[in-house]
């Protein structure tokens, strides 16, 4: 249930927007509003999406977050979340990504879905997601929590759009029925060293389950997922911190590799 007044939602949204666009850390929102609910977090995120679209950003899709045990354990939470993705967050493969406009950049490997049919909740299933999927492709998400010292809770993370910041996709697109998306392996290398590895089943047992969960949360927000959406299903492994000079290579079984560099 939304408990915050419209005035408070707008004020907290402006706080998050300032931290995102000017890259500074802020205290978690629940320090001031300890009784804030998840619905309040989504109300702030929805206001942020409204503002960005008003400013000319194009909504291109959504991300599921905190969908693997590794991520939930790393962040000390037990429920997945969703966030929106815009054209301004996309970066090309093999590019050099600046960290000067980010606060706490970290990377994670994800399976992305591109849809060819509309999907809606409240009872969307993984089977429906797979039937509505045009193709899947590998992605690296660069998340950036805007909360000081990584001290946050789910309500604050949701308001901060699930730490969404940048993403890169590419590699090799495949039809989902050509792959076993549960056993699909991924290896994350930083500066030539393997730092994380896992199988996509880490994501709620099957990444399509995470997309179904996302569609059902969208239903609660009064939204559907239109055909042509780009959806990231959540980090398979724990997120890895990056700094200027780092080179990241994510190798996905069957889906090719994605490389990026980080610069000041
Ligand atoms: O993409 C995600 O899994 C969202 C993570 C949100 C919390 C964090 O910043 O790690
Ligand atoms: Mg992610």
Short mmCIF file of C-alpha atoms and ligand atoms in Angstrom, two decimals, residues 63-65 108 110 141 143 234-235, ligand 2:
data_model
loop_
_atom_site.label_atom_id
_atom_site.label_comp_id
_atom_site.label_asym_id
_atom_site.label_seq_id
_atom_site.Cartn_x
_atom_site.Cartn_y
_atom_site.Cartn_z
CA UNK A 63 15.15 -5.20 -15.67
CA UNK A 64 14.55 -7.77 -13.02
CA UNK A 65 16.94 -7.36 -10.10
CA UNK A 108 26.92 -8.37 -13.52
CA UNK A 110 22.57 -11.35 -17.37
CA UNK A 141 24.49 -4.60 -16.47
CA UNK A 143 24.54 -1.15 -11.59
CA UNK A 234 18.92 -10.39 -13.40
CA UNK A 235 22.52 -11.06 -12.45
MG1 LIG B 2 21.05 -6.63 -12.63
#
